[in-house]
Amino acid sequence: MYVNTKDILEKASKEYYAVPAFNINNMEFFHAILDGALEKRAPLIIETSEGAIKYAGNGDIFKGARYFVELVRLFADSVDIPIALHLDHGKHFEYIIAAIKAGYSSVMIDASEEPFEENMEKTKEIVKIAHAAGVSVEAELGQLAGVEDNVSAEESVLVDPDQAKIFVEETGVDFLAPAIGTSHGAFKFKGESKLDYDRLKKVKELTKVPLVLHGASSVLTEYVKMAEEYGADLGGAKGVPEDQIKRCVELGINKVNTDTDLRIAFIAGMRKYLKENPKEFDPRHYLGAGKKLVKEVVMNRLEFLGAAGKA
Ligand code: G3H
Ligand code: 13P
Ligand code: ZN
């Protein structure tokens, strides 16, 4: 069934497990994620970036947002696991409104690059609009390092726990993404991954809301190696080790944003298939090979985050 993201995350927060939120841009990733969640009997959060919405709508963001709602609802309504659709990193008012109007379960207002007061004002405004439509809201405090399409910040600025308390109380936001040292993409760290667990613990104690970890891909060696074996160049790729993510879940993270791991698995599967089947040109076959590995990654995440069996 299609549900509000808040319902999924409040249960996870009470029971101290996390639900991965998987980014999609197209049908194939969605099918793979859905199949993985059904097999693991897990609640599911599907999320799309602004870039994904623009892409799916072939440039029209209202069509793009509707495309994802129709796709997700079509399948969610006929299965018995809870499924939510979330707008990831909403930075522009028009995308947030498009997602709310189309029927997303939740939206993120990401004004994290703005000064604290401005972030708070913008978040408050979106909370008012979204809540009136029965849509829950995520916001971010602090900044993640790393660069992606629409998501960039040169250096991390970690969350201030006292500000987090004020922010949650004043804005009425439903879940919060505190920056604790992760970054987006496949090249997260030059040295070792170091997350600020004490800071995370304080934020949970002071806010008590479900917390979100962005930039949480593990960049699994197995898939990086496979992709490289068949022609990819991913030298220096590094993610957050799974045991570090597990520690974050113990300390109060309930939503674990995952995009890069799926992208790497997909490209590894597709490259291998194309190399081994040079005569093949049916998209269902080469895309299907990518899908198979995405499903593996999904099932592994659902398991180690504790979401398996929670549907
Ligand atoms: O955090 C960002 C997501 O990984 C989406 O990135 O803008 O390339 O779709 P994107
Ligand atoms: P990764 O790039 O680590 O998968 O993070 C994705 C993310 O935070 C989406 O919001
Ligand atoms: Zn993110």
Coordinates of C-alpha atoms and ligand atoms in Angstrom, one line a residue:
M1 CA 0.0 0.0 0.0
Y2 CA 0.9 3.6 -0.6
V3 CA 1.6 5.4 2.7
N4 CA 2.9 8.6 4.2
T5 CA 6.7 8.4 4.8
K6 CA 6.1 9.6 8.3
D7 CA 4.3 6.4 9.2
I8 CA 7.2 4.2 8.0
L9 CA 9.8 6.4 9.8
E10 CA 8.0 6.8 13.1
K11 CA 7.8 3.1 13.5
A12 CA 11.4 2.7 12.6
S13 CA 12.4 5.4 15.1
K14 CA 10.5 3.7 17.9
E15 CA 12.0 0.3 17.2
Y16 CA 15.5 1.5 16.3
Y17 CA 16.0 0.3 12.8
A18 CA 16.4 2.1 9.5
V19 CA 14.6 2.0 6.2
P20 CA 16.8 2.6 3.1
A21 CA 15.5 5.3 0.8
F22 CA 16.4 4.3 -2.7
N23 CA 16.8 6.9 -5.5
I24 CA 15.4 6.1 -8.9
N25 CA 15.4 7.7 -12.3
N26 CA 13.5 5.1 -14.3
M27 CA 11.3 2.0 -14.3
E28 CA 14.1 -0.6 -14.2
F29 CA 15.5 0.6 -10.8
F30 CA 12.0 0.7 -9.4
H31 CA 11.2 -2.8 -10.4
A32 CA 14.4 -4.1 -8.9
I33 CA 13.9 -2.3 -5.6
L34 CA 10.3 -3.4 -5.4
D35 CA 11.2 -7.0 -6.0
G36 CA 13.9 -6.9 -3.3
A37 CA 11.6 -5.3 -0.7
L38 CA 8.8 -7.8 -1.5
E39 CA 11.2 -10.7 -1.0
K40 CA 12.5 -9.2 2.3
R41 CA 9.0 -8.2 3.5
A42 CA 10.3 -4.7 4.2
P43 CA 8.8 -1.2 4.2
L44 CA 10.1 0.8 1.3
I45 CA 10.9 4.4 0.6
I46 CA 11.5 5.4 -3.1
E47 CA 12.9 8.8 -3.7
T48 CA 13.6 11.0 -6.7
S49 CA 15.8 14.0 -7.1
E50 CA 14.8 17.1 -8.9
G51 CA 17.0 15.9 -11.7
A52 CA 15.1 12.6 -11.9
I53 CA 11.8 14.4 -12.1
K54 CA 13.0 16.6 -14.9
Y55 CA 14.4 13.6 -16.7
A56 CA 11.3 11.5 -16.3
G57 CA 9.1 14.3 -17.5
N58 CA 11.3 14.9 -20.5
G59 CA 11.8 18.4 -19.3
D60 CA 8.3 19.0 -17.9
I61 CA 8.5 18.8 -14.1
F62 CA 4.8 18.4 -13.5
K63 CA 4.7 15.5 -15.8
G64 CA 7.9 14.0 -14.3
A65 CA 6.4 14.2 -10.8
R66 CA 3.1 12.6 -12.0
Y67 CA 5.1 9.9 -13.8
F68 CA 6.7 8.7 -10.6
V69 CA 3.5 8.9 -8.5
E70 CA 1.7 6.8 -11.2
L71 CA 4.5 4.3 -11.4
V72 CA 4.9 3.8 -7.7
R73 CA 1.2 3.8 -6.9
L74 CA 0.4 1.4 -9.7
F75 CA 2.5 -1.2 -7.9
A76 CA 2.1 -0.1 -4.3
D77 CA -1.7 -0.3 -4.3
S78 CA -1.6 -4.0 -5.2
V79 CA 1.1 -5.2 -2.7
D80 CA 0.9 -5.6 1.1
I81 CA 4.1 -3.8 2.1
P82 CA 4.1 -0.1 2.9
I83 CA 5.6 2.0 0.1
A84 CA 6.3 5.8 0.2
L85 CA 7.5 8.2 -2.5
H86 CA 9.7 11.0 -1.4
L87 CA 11.2 14.1 -3.1
D88 CA 14.9 14.1 -2.4
H89 CA 16.8 17.4 -2.0
G90 CA 14.0 19.8 -2.9
K91 CA 15.9 23.0 -3.6
H92 CA 13.4 24.8 -5.8
F93 CA 9.9 25.8 -4.8
E94 CA 8.4 24.7 -8.1
Y95 CA 9.7 21.1 -7.7
I96 CA 8.4 20.9 -4.2
I97 CA 5.0 22.1 -5.3
A98 CA 5.0 19.8 -8.3
A99 CA 5.7 16.8 -6.0
I100 CA 3.0 17.8 -3.5
K101 CA 0.5 18.4 -6.2
A102 CA 1.3 15.1 -7.9
G103 CA 0.8 13.1 -4.7
Y104 CA 4.2 12.4 -3.2
S105 CA 4.1 11.0 0.3
S106 CA 6.8 13.4 1.5
V107 CA 9.2 16.1 0.4
M108 CA 12.6 17.3 1.4
I109 CA 13.2 21.0 1.6
D110 CA 16.9 21.4 1.3
A111 CA 17.9 24.9 2.3
S112 CA 20.9 23.7 4.1
E113 CA 23.3 25.9 2.2
E114 CA 21.5 29.0 3.6
P115 CA 22.2 30.6 6.9
F116 CA 20.3 28.9 9.9
E117 CA 17.5 31.6 10.1
E118 CA 16.8 31.4 6.3
N119 CA 16.8 27.6 6.4
M120 CA 14.3 27.7 9.2
E121 CA 12.0 30.3 7.5
K122 CA 12.0 28.3 4.2
T123 CA 11.4 25.0 6.0
K124 CA 8.5 26.5 8.0
E125 CA 6.8 27.7 4.9
I126 CA 7.1 24.3 3.2
V127 CA 5.9 22.5 6.3
K128 CA 2.8 24.6 6.3
I129 CA 2.0 23.9 2.7
A130 CA 2.9 20.2 2.8
H131 CA 1.1 19.4 6.0
A132 CA -2.1 21.0 4.7
A133 CA -1.9 18.4 1.9
G134 CA -1.1 15.5 4.2
V135 CA 2.5 15.3 3.0
S136 CA 5.4 15.0 5.5
V137 CA 8.6 17.0 5.4
E138 CA 12.3 16.4 5.7
A139 CA 14.9 19.2 6.1
E140 CA 18.7 19.2 6.4
L141 CA 21.0 21.0 8.9
G142 CA 24.7 21.3 8.2
Q143 CA 26.2 20.6 4.8
L144 CA 27.6 17.5 3.1
A145 CA 30.7 17.6 1.1
G146 CA 30.7 16.1 -2.4
V147 CA 29.3 17.0 -5.8
E148 CA 26.3 15.6 -7.8
D149 CA 24.0 17.1 -10.4
N150 CA 22.0 19.5 -8.2
V151 CA 23.6 18.6 -4.9
S152 CA 26.9 20.2 -4.1
A153 CA 28.8 21.5 -1.2
E154 CA 32.6 21.9 -1.2
E155 CA 33.3 21.1 2.4
S156 CA 31.2 19.5 5.2
V157 CA 29.7 21.7 7.8
L158 CA 28.6 19.5 10.6
V159 CA 25.2 19.9 12.4
D160 CA 25.0 21.9 15.6
P161 CA 22.8 19.8 18.0
D162 CA 21.4 22.8 19.9
Q163 CA 20.4 24.4 16.6
A164 CA 18.8 21.1 15.6
K165 CA 16.5 21.2 18.7
I166 CA 15.4 24.8 18.0
F167 CA 15.0 24.0 14.3
V168 CA 12.7 21.0 14.8
E169 CA 10.6 22.8 17.5
E170 CA 10.2 25.9 15.4
T171 CA 9.6 24.4 12.0
G172 CA 7.5 21.3 12.9
V173 CA 9.5 19.3 10.4
D174 CA 8.8 15.6 10.5
F175 CA 12.3 14.2 10.0
L176 CA 15.7 15.7 10.0
A177 CA 19.0 15.1 8.1
P178 CA 21.9 16.1 10.3
A179 CA 25.3 16.4 8.5
I180 CA 27.7 14.2 10.5
G181 CA 30.5 13.7 8.0
T182 CA 29.2 11.8 5.0
S183 CA 29.2 13.0 1.4
H184 CA 27.3 12.3 -1.8
G185 CA 28.6 10.2 -4.7
A186 CA 31.2 7.4 -5.2
F187 CA 34.3 9.3 -4.0
K188 CA 33.4 10.1 -0.4
F189 CA 36.7 10.2 1.5
K190 CA 40.3 10.7 0.7
G191 CA 41.4 8.9 3.9
E192 CA 39.2 6.9 6.2
S193 CA 35.5 7.5 6.7
K194 CA 35.0 9.3 10.1
L195 CA 31.5 10.0 11.2
D196 CA 30.7 12.2 14.3
Y197 CA 28.7 9.7 16.4
D198 CA 28.6 11.9 19.5
R199 CA 27.0 14.7 17.5
L200 CA 24.4 12.3 16.1
K201 CA 23.6 10.9 19.5
K202 CA 23.0 14.5 20.8
V203 CA 20.8 15.4 17.9
K204 CA 18.6 12.3 18.5
E205 CA 18.4 13.0 22.3
L206 CA 17.5 16.7 21.7
T207 CA 15.1 16.3 18.8
K208 CA 13.6 12.8 19.1
V209 CA 12.4 12.8 15.5
P210 CA 13.4 10.2 12.9
L211 CA 16.8 11.1 11.5
V212 CA 18.1 10.7 8.0
L213 CA 21.6 9.8 6.8
H214 CA 22.5 11.2 3.4
G215 CA 25.5 10.1 1.3
A216 CA 25.2 6.7 2.9
S217 CA 26.3 4.4 0.0
S218 CA 29.0 1.9 1.0
V219 CA 30.5 1.7 -2.5
L220 CA 30.8 -2.0 -2.3
T221 CA 34.2 -3.4 -3.6
E222 CA 32.5 -6.4 -5.2
Y223 CA 30.5 -4.2 -7.6
V224 CA 33.2 -1.6 -8.2
K225 CA 35.6 -4.4 -9.2
M226 CA 33.1 -6.0 -11.5
A227 CA 32.4 -2.6 -13.2
E228 CA 36.1 -2.0 -13.6
E229 CA 36.8 -5.5 -14.9
Y230 CA 34.3 -4.7 -17.8
G231 CA 35.6 -1.2 -18.6
A232 CA 34.5 1.3 -16.0
D233 CA 37.0 3.7 -14.4
L234 CA 36.1 4.2 -10.8
G235 CA 39.6 4.6 -9.3
G236 CA 39.5 6.0 -5.8
A237 CA 35.9 5.2 -5.2
K238 CA 35.1 4.9 -1.5
G239 CA 31.9 4.8 0.6
V240 CA 30.7 4.5 4.2
P241 CA 31.5 1.0 5.6
E242 CA 28.4 -1.0 6.5
D243 CA 29.4 -1.3 10.2
Q244 CA 29.6 2.5 10.5
I245 CA 26.1 2.8 9.1
K246 CA 24.9 0.2 11.6
R247 CA 26.4 2.3 14.4
C248 CA 24.4 5.3 13.1
V249 CA 21.2 3.2 13.2
E250 CA 21.9 2.3 16.8
L251 CA 22.2 6.0 17.6
G252 CA 19.0 7.0 15.9
I253 CA 19.2 7.1 12.1
N254 CA 16.0 5.8 10.5
K255 CA 16.3 6.7 6.8
V256 CA 19.4 5.8 4.9
N257 CA 19.6 7.5 1.5
T258 CA 21.1 5.2 -1.1
D259 CA 21.7 6.1 -4.8
T260 CA 25.4 5.5 -5.7
D261 CA 25.4 1.8 -4.6
L262 CA 22.5 1.1 -7.0
R263 CA 24.1 3.0 -9.9
I264 CA 27.4 1.1 -9.5
A265 CA 25.7 -2.3 -9.3
F266 CA 23.6 -1.5 -12.3
I267 CA 26.5 -0.4 -14.5
A268 CA 28.5 -3.4 -13.4
G269 CA 25.7 -5.8 -14.4
M270 CA 25.1 -4.1 -17.7
R271 CA 28.8 -3.8 -18.7
K272 CA 29.4 -7.5 -17.9
Y273 CA 26.4 -8.5 -19.9
L274 CA 27.2 -6.4 -23.0
K275 CA 30.8 -7.6 -23.0
E276 CA 29.8 -11.2 -22.7
N277 CA 27.0 -10.9 -25.3
P278 CA 28.3 -8.8 -28.1
K279 CA 25.5 -9.8 -30.4
E280 CA 22.7 -8.8 -28.0
F281 CA 20.7 -5.6 -28.4
D282 CA 17.4 -6.2 -26.7
P283 CA 17.2 -3.6 -23.9
R284 CA 15.2 -5.9 -21.7
H285 CA 18.2 -8.2 -21.6
Y286 CA 21.0 -5.7 -20.9
L287 CA 18.9 -3.6 -18.6
G288 CA 17.7 -6.8 -16.9
A289 CA 21.3 -7.7 -16.1
G290 CA 21.7 -4.4 -14.3
K291 CA 18.4 -4.9 -12.5
K292 CA 19.5 -8.2 -11.1
L293 CA 22.4 -6.7 -9.3
V294 CA 20.4 -3.7 -8.1
K295 CA 18.0 -6.2 -6.4
E296 CA 21.0 -7.9 -4.7
V297 CA 22.2 -4.6 -3.2
V298 CA 18.7 -3.7 -2.1
M299 CA 18.2 -6.9 -0.3
N300 CA 21.5 -6.6 1.4
R301 CA 20.7 -3.1 2.7
L302 CA 17.2 -4.0 3.9
E303 CA 18.8 -6.9 5.8
F304 CA 21.7 -5.0 7.6
L305 CA 19.6 -1.9 8.3
G306 CA 17.1 -4.1 10.1
A307 CA 14.2 -3.3 7.8
A308 CA 13.7 -6.8 6.6
G309 CA 10.6 -8.4 8.1
K310 CA 9.2 -5.1 9.3
A311 CA 6.5 -4.7 6.7
Ligands
G3H1 O1 21.7 13.1 -3.3 C1 21.5 13.1 -4.5 C2 21.1 11.9 -5.3 O2 22.1 11.0 -5.3 C3 20.6 12.3 -6.6 O3 21.5 12.9 -7.4 O4 20.8 14.9 -8.8 O5 22.3 13.1 -9.7 O6 19.8 12.7 -9.4 P1 21.1 13.5 -8.9
13P2 P1 24.9 8.3 -2.0 O1 25.5 9.1 -3.1 O2 25.9 8.0 -1.0 O3 24.2 7.1 -2.5 O4 23.8 9.2 -1.3 C1 22.6 9.4 -1.8 C2 21.8 10.5 -1.2 O5 22.2 11.0 -0.1 C3 20.5 10.9 -1.8 O6 19.9 12.0 -1.1
ZN3 ZN 21.4 13.3 -0.2

